[in-house]
XYZ file of C-alpha atoms in Angstrom:
358
model
C -11.779 -19.073 -9.316
C -12.696 -16.548 -6.827
C -16.147 -15.236 -6.612
C -16.045 -11.761 -7.169
C -12.265 -11.880 -8.036
C -12.744 -9.297 -10.829
C -14.053 -6.615 -8.795
C -11.377 -6.968 -6.316
C -9.035 -5.023 -8.413
C -11.108 -1.663 -8.363
C -8.686 -0.403 -5.914
C -5.619 -2.462 -6.927
C -2.485 -0.544 -7.905
C 1.161 -1.105 -9.943
C -0.563 -4.355 -11.653
C 1.932 -5.970 -14.040
C 1.175 -4.811 -17.698
C 0.109 -8.348 -18.594
C -2.281 -8.726 -15.825
C -3.762 -5.490 -16.656
C -4.330 -7.058 -20.136
C -6.153 -10.037 -18.890
C -8.282 -8.088 -16.431
C -9.623 -5.819 -19.230
C -10.581 -9.116 -21.278
C -12.347 -10.492 -18.230
C -14.128 -7.116 -17.504
C -15.131 -6.937 -21.309
C -16.698 -10.377 -21.046
C -18.467 -9.678 -18.042
C -16.441 -12.427 -16.047
C -16.337 -12.061 -12.239
C -14.478 -15.200 -10.936
C -10.747 -13.798 -11.606
C -7.816 -14.706 -9.466
C -7.959 -12.073 -6.622
C -5.037 -9.701 -6.195
C -3.804 -11.425 -3.050
C -3.780 -14.920 -4.998
C -1.940 -13.278 -7.821
C 0.912 -11.649 -5.788
C 1.409 -14.971 -4.351
C 1.523 -16.674 -7.608
C 3.790 -14.076 -8.897
C 6.490 -14.933 -6.241
C 6.030 -18.601 -6.629
C 6.605 -18.621 -10.270
C 10.147 -16.818 -9.587
C 11.292 -20.215 -8.232
C 10.126 -22.223 -11.119
C 12.986 -23.526 -13.325
C 11.327 -24.865 -16.511
C 7.631 -25.411 -16.500
C 4.252 -23.997 -14.694
C 0.727 -25.533 -15.001
C -2.531 -24.001 -14.178
C -5.921 -25.511 -14.326
C -8.826 -23.190 -14.962
C -7.358 -20.264 -17.280
C -10.647 -18.116 -17.051
C -9.671 -14.825 -19.259
C -5.967 -15.440 -18.097
C -5.605 -13.073 -15.078
C -4.083 -15.664 -12.770
C -2.023 -16.684 -15.760
C -0.645 -13.294 -16.496
C 0.434 -13.351 -12.682
C 2.211 -16.419 -13.191
C 3.830 -15.240 -16.725
C 4.915 -12.026 -15.249
C 6.720 -13.431 -12.418
C 8.375 -16.434 -14.252
C 11.971 -16.264 -15.317
C 13.354 -16.094 -18.937
C 13.036 -19.287 -20.506
C 10.165 -20.569 -18.291
C 7.025 -22.413 -20.138
C 3.765 -22.038 -19.229
C 0.651 -24.266 -19.666
C -2.906 -23.667 -18.849
C -5.995 -25.713 -19.341
C -9.774 -23.953 -19.857
C -13.066 -25.825 -20.357
C -14.899 -23.079 -22.292
C -13.597 -22.766 -25.779
C -14.404 -18.774 -25.877
C -12.737 -18.182 -22.763
C -9.614 -20.003 -24.081
C -9.666 -18.402 -27.365
C -9.741 -14.772 -25.802
C -7.074 -16.044 -23.168
C -4.787 -17.152 -26.014
C -5.111 -13.726 -27.435
C -4.087 -11.907 -24.437
C -0.974 -14.074 -24.466
C -0.531 -13.893 -28.266
C 3.046 -12.063 -28.070
C 4.118 -14.525 -25.432
C 5.339 -17.448 -27.238
C 6.086 -19.511 -23.996
C 2.352 -19.394 -22.901
C 0.177 -22.129 -23.973
C -3.481 -22.304 -23.410
C -5.307 -25.643 -23.884
C -8.898 -26.029 -24.364
C -10.578 -28.906 -22.533
C -11.112 -30.953 -19.390
C -8.259 -30.033 -16.714
C -6.746 -33.507 -17.061
C -5.338 -32.077 -20.225
C -2.749 -30.468 -17.734
C -1.163 -34.038 -17.857
C -0.146 -33.851 -21.458
C 2.842 -31.704 -20.455
C 4.601 -31.867 -17.149
C 6.295 -32.847 -14.665
C 5.791 -28.898 -13.266
C 7.973 -26.986 -11.469
C 4.759 -25.352 -10.273
C 1.226 -26.266 -10.459
C -1.913 -24.211 -9.776
C -5.070 -26.170 -9.325
C -7.815 -23.400 -10.269
C -10.320 -25.077 -12.309
C -10.235 -28.668 -11.544
C -8.254 -31.374 -9.773
C -8.590 -29.602 -6.013
C -10.990 -32.525 -5.193
C -13.443 -30.012 -3.731
C -16.461 -30.834 -5.544
C -18.355 -34.225 -6.386
C -16.794 -35.990 -9.302
C -13.725 -33.611 -9.310
C -10.893 -35.897 -8.195
C -7.777 -34.462 -7.117
C -5.128 -34.089 -9.288
C -2.130 -36.891 -8.903
C 0.623 -34.469 -7.761
C 3.021 -37.743 -7.476
C 3.006 -37.615 -11.299
C 2.379 -34.177 -12.324
C 4.829 -32.214 -10.059
C 8.870 -32.473 -10.633
C 10.943 -33.299 -7.363
C 10.558 -30.592 -5.018
C 7.574 -29.118 -6.956
C 5.243 -27.135 -5.641
C 1.254 -27.258 -6.080
C -1.168 -24.456 -5.106
C -4.783 -25.213 -4.184
C -6.748 -21.957 -3.579
C -10.042 -20.333 -2.578
C -10.439 -21.885 0.793
C -12.235 -20.107 3.594
C -9.203 -19.728 6.677
C -9.434 -22.848 8.819
C -10.174 -22.058 12.749
C -9.685 -25.519 13.910
C -8.398 -28.926 13.298
C -9.570 -31.005 11.757
C -10.939 -28.234 9.566
C -14.625 -27.704 8.785
C -16.393 -26.107 5.948
C -20.133 -25.194 6.571
C -20.263 -27.461 9.666
C -18.714 -30.407 7.941
C -15.352 -31.943 7.830
C -13.175 -30.082 5.113
C -12.283 -33.454 3.308
C -10.344 -31.396 0.273
C -8.352 -29.309 2.762
C -7.473 -32.291 4.920
C -6.732 -34.130 2.015
C -4.185 -31.574 0.548
C -2.806 -30.776 4.079
C -2.432 -34.746 5.059
C -1.214 -35.718 1.551
C 1.849 -38.071 2.040
C 3.667 -36.770 -1.054
C 3.638 -33.314 0.277
C 5.030 -31.133 2.807
C 1.961 -28.751 2.881
C 0.670 -25.529 4.766
C -2.109 -23.455 4.827
C -1.272 -19.245 4.272
C -3.772 -17.027 5.012
C -3.976 -14.152 2.359
C -6.973 -12.508 3.611
C -9.434 -12.569 6.476
C -11.832 -14.466 3.976
C -9.063 -16.063 1.856
C -6.507 -18.840 2.251
C -4.639 -21.138 0.066
C -3.129 -24.728 0.660
C 0.614 -24.875 -0.789
C 2.595 -28.079 -0.799
C 5.902 -29.144 -2.156
C 6.337 -32.554 -3.100
C 8.667 -34.470 -0.896
C 11.047 -36.682 -2.094
C 11.679 -40.346 -0.894
C 14.060 -40.383 2.091
C 16.820 -42.710 1.047
C 16.906 -40.556 -2.492
C 16.864 -37.296 -0.966
C 19.004 -37.729 2.107
C 21.172 -40.631 0.434
C 24.235 -38.332 -0.481
C 24.190 -36.344 2.826
C 25.963 -38.327 5.622
C 28.014 -37.416 8.805
C 31.392 -35.856 8.121
C 30.746 -34.930 4.719
C 31.222 -31.203 3.229
C 28.315 -29.731 1.584
C 27.445 -26.437 0.100
C 24.102 -24.562 0.374
C 22.750 -21.033 0.792
C 21.314 -19.403 3.766
C 17.500 -19.122 3.500
C 16.770 -17.963 7.132
C 18.592 -16.710 10.394
C 16.027 -16.376 13.205
C 17.833 -15.953 16.664
C 18.075 -19.757 17.308
C 19.953 -20.613 14.226
C 20.621 -20.715 10.685
C 18.714 -22.768 7.853
C 20.697 -23.405 4.765
C 19.030 -24.976 1.434
C 21.007 -27.760 0.321
C 19.081 -28.531 -2.693
C 16.705 -31.180 -3.832
C 14.349 -30.358 -1.107
C 17.100 -30.949 1.660
C 17.313 -28.355 4.465
C 20.215 -27.989 6.820
C 20.285 -26.356 10.255
C 23.292 -24.736 12.227
C 22.629 -24.239 15.918
C 24.473 -20.805 17.333
C 27.097 -22.876 19.062
C 27.905 -24.250 15.479
C 28.159 -20.839 13.710
C 31.725 -19.905 14.490
C 34.263 -20.042 17.340
C 34.459 -16.550 17.667
C 32.254 -14.498 19.789
C 28.814 -12.451 18.197
C 26.245 -10.552 19.124
C 23.770 -11.378 16.248
C 23.892 -13.936 13.517
C 23.615 -11.707 10.784
C 27.085 -10.261 11.796
C 28.187 -13.430 10.896
C 26.009 -15.000 8.035
C 23.584 -13.364 5.927
C 20.168 -14.571 3.979
C 21.365 -15.481 0.323
C 24.882 -15.992 1.218
C 26.563 -19.134 -0.094
C 27.872 -21.256 2.745
C 30.285 -24.426 3.035
C 29.537 -26.953 6.171
C 30.079 -29.892 7.616
C 27.381 -32.465 8.317
C 27.064 -33.258 11.931
C 23.905 -35.629 11.807
C 21.337 -36.960 9.641
C 17.893 -37.934 10.798
C 16.201 -39.359 7.857
C 12.872 -40.096 9.945
C 12.598 -36.173 10.578
C 14.395 -35.106 7.640
C 16.723 -33.039 9.372
C 20.157 -32.350 8.901
C 22.438 -30.743 11.157
C 25.547 -28.880 10.182
C 28.422 -26.834 11.560
C 30.363 -23.844 10.178
C 32.991 -24.171 12.713
C 33.825 -27.496 12.285
C 35.717 -26.282 9.105
C 37.567 -23.470 10.960
C 40.627 -23.860 13.063
C 39.990 -23.794 16.743
C 41.540 -20.603 17.830
C 41.823 -22.001 21.390
C 43.450 -24.994 20.340
C 46.314 -22.800 18.469
C 46.510 -20.421 21.216
C 47.151 -23.050 23.906
C 50.289 -24.265 22.445
C 52.904 -22.635 24.636
C 50.529 -20.135 26.135
C 50.551 -20.854 29.801
C 52.327 -18.156 31.388
C 52.176 -15.909 28.621
C 51.843 -12.093 29.100
C 49.255 -10.579 26.752
C 47.664 -6.979 26.344
C 43.921 -7.805 25.393
C 40.603 -5.917 25.343
C 37.863 -6.028 27.554
C 34.860 -7.944 25.535
C 32.533 -8.415 28.377
C 31.516 -7.490 31.842
C 29.644 -10.083 34.091
C 29.006 -10.219 37.752
C 32.118 -12.466 38.493
C 34.530 -10.665 36.409
C 35.475 -9.498 32.799
C 36.551 -11.435 29.740
C 39.677 -10.359 27.840
C 40.332 -11.087 24.425
C 43.863 -12.324 24.461
C 44.162 -13.483 20.870
C 41.809 -13.699 17.734
C 38.838 -15.556 18.931
C 40.311 -16.348 22.339
C 38.924 -14.935 25.723
C 40.042 -15.361 29.190
C 38.797 -14.449 32.486
C 39.675 -12.213 35.191
C 37.854 -12.727 38.469
C 36.316 -9.956 39.744
C 38.057 -9.977 43.273
C 41.433 -9.309 41.226
C 39.883 -6.160 39.459
C 40.857 -2.647 40.370
C 38.000 -0.220 39.877
C 35.240 -1.145 37.236
C 36.819 -1.742 33.740
C 34.343 -1.522 30.989
C 34.125 -3.080 27.521
C 36.889 -1.700 25.330
C 39.200 -1.243 28.174
C 42.711 -2.601 27.740
C 44.475 -4.743 30.253
C 47.692 -6.697 30.508
C 47.230 -10.092 31.641
C 49.174 -13.319 32.164
C 47.549 -16.771 31.364
C 47.358 -18.873 34.278
C 45.394 -21.774 33.409
C 43.951 -23.315 30.303
C 41.357 -26.158 30.035
C 40.467 -27.350 26.839
C 37.830 -29.834 27.650
C 35.962 -27.224 29.192
C 37.269 -24.634 26.679
C 38.135 -22.101 29.559
C 41.283 -19.859 30.027
C 42.064 -18.398 33.322
C 43.900 -14.907 33.385
C 45.514 -12.691 36.050
C 46.133 -8.796 35.919
C 49.970 -8.129 35.502
């Protein structure tokens, strides 16, 4: 429930048709507390990740539920509970042509009649904000890896969080919940939500992941400091830049991209921190080891790949570079120039090859 939430749509554009329908019902009945557009767009996105079932407490006239239904994939069912019989009746009419949407009438605890949920939105009970409003038991209501959304917070500016000068116990409860990985998301200067994902017990979640095992996953993020991989069941793996590939690269996106399916070897598992270190290059043949067989004294025609103060690096084979010392160079070679060199030294332990101009 958002104060003046219905009025917040006065300037909103490109709304899903189902949201427009629910919004019209709220306006016709003078209901001001609809889900705000900022919240709605978040719910739309989160619903897209639900596999089977989405739950909501506090239907109102169905604006938030309409955002959820618009974002949910085919075959996903939605259940919402509204305590006011008239609002529940009108909301049910809004979704009359959507058989996968069910509006229940009664106390918010009726949400427990269904479930467990992939996504649970606590908007009309179960938030634990008011006296007598007990927080929902997400351990029972959420499926493993499921997400809970607790909305309508004022953005926190300190920790521990305060509300009207006192400790914000509700926000602290959800942020520190032992069964959740939680974060506060600021949606507007005056609006934030807490989003939490249900943890799995570490032995259950990581029991099948052990060093040396080959795993598959999907790349979720490629910041400059590595690659994050979703391994399923709430397990996330991390690949450091040095473990991405044997070959030189300028940007991680030149090697892997977000959404790409990848295979990696597990290097290390830290169950306490829930961290899994992975390696892509462990599954690739080491080009240096292959090249080193009989390479000493070999004459190669290579391309300059990098110019440094102490010399230039020359690619002498795919994924293999040798260093020509600066004092051997004639003139100032540039990246892309071709040089003929002889392999004079190979150090596999330090992974270095020295070459000299021929």
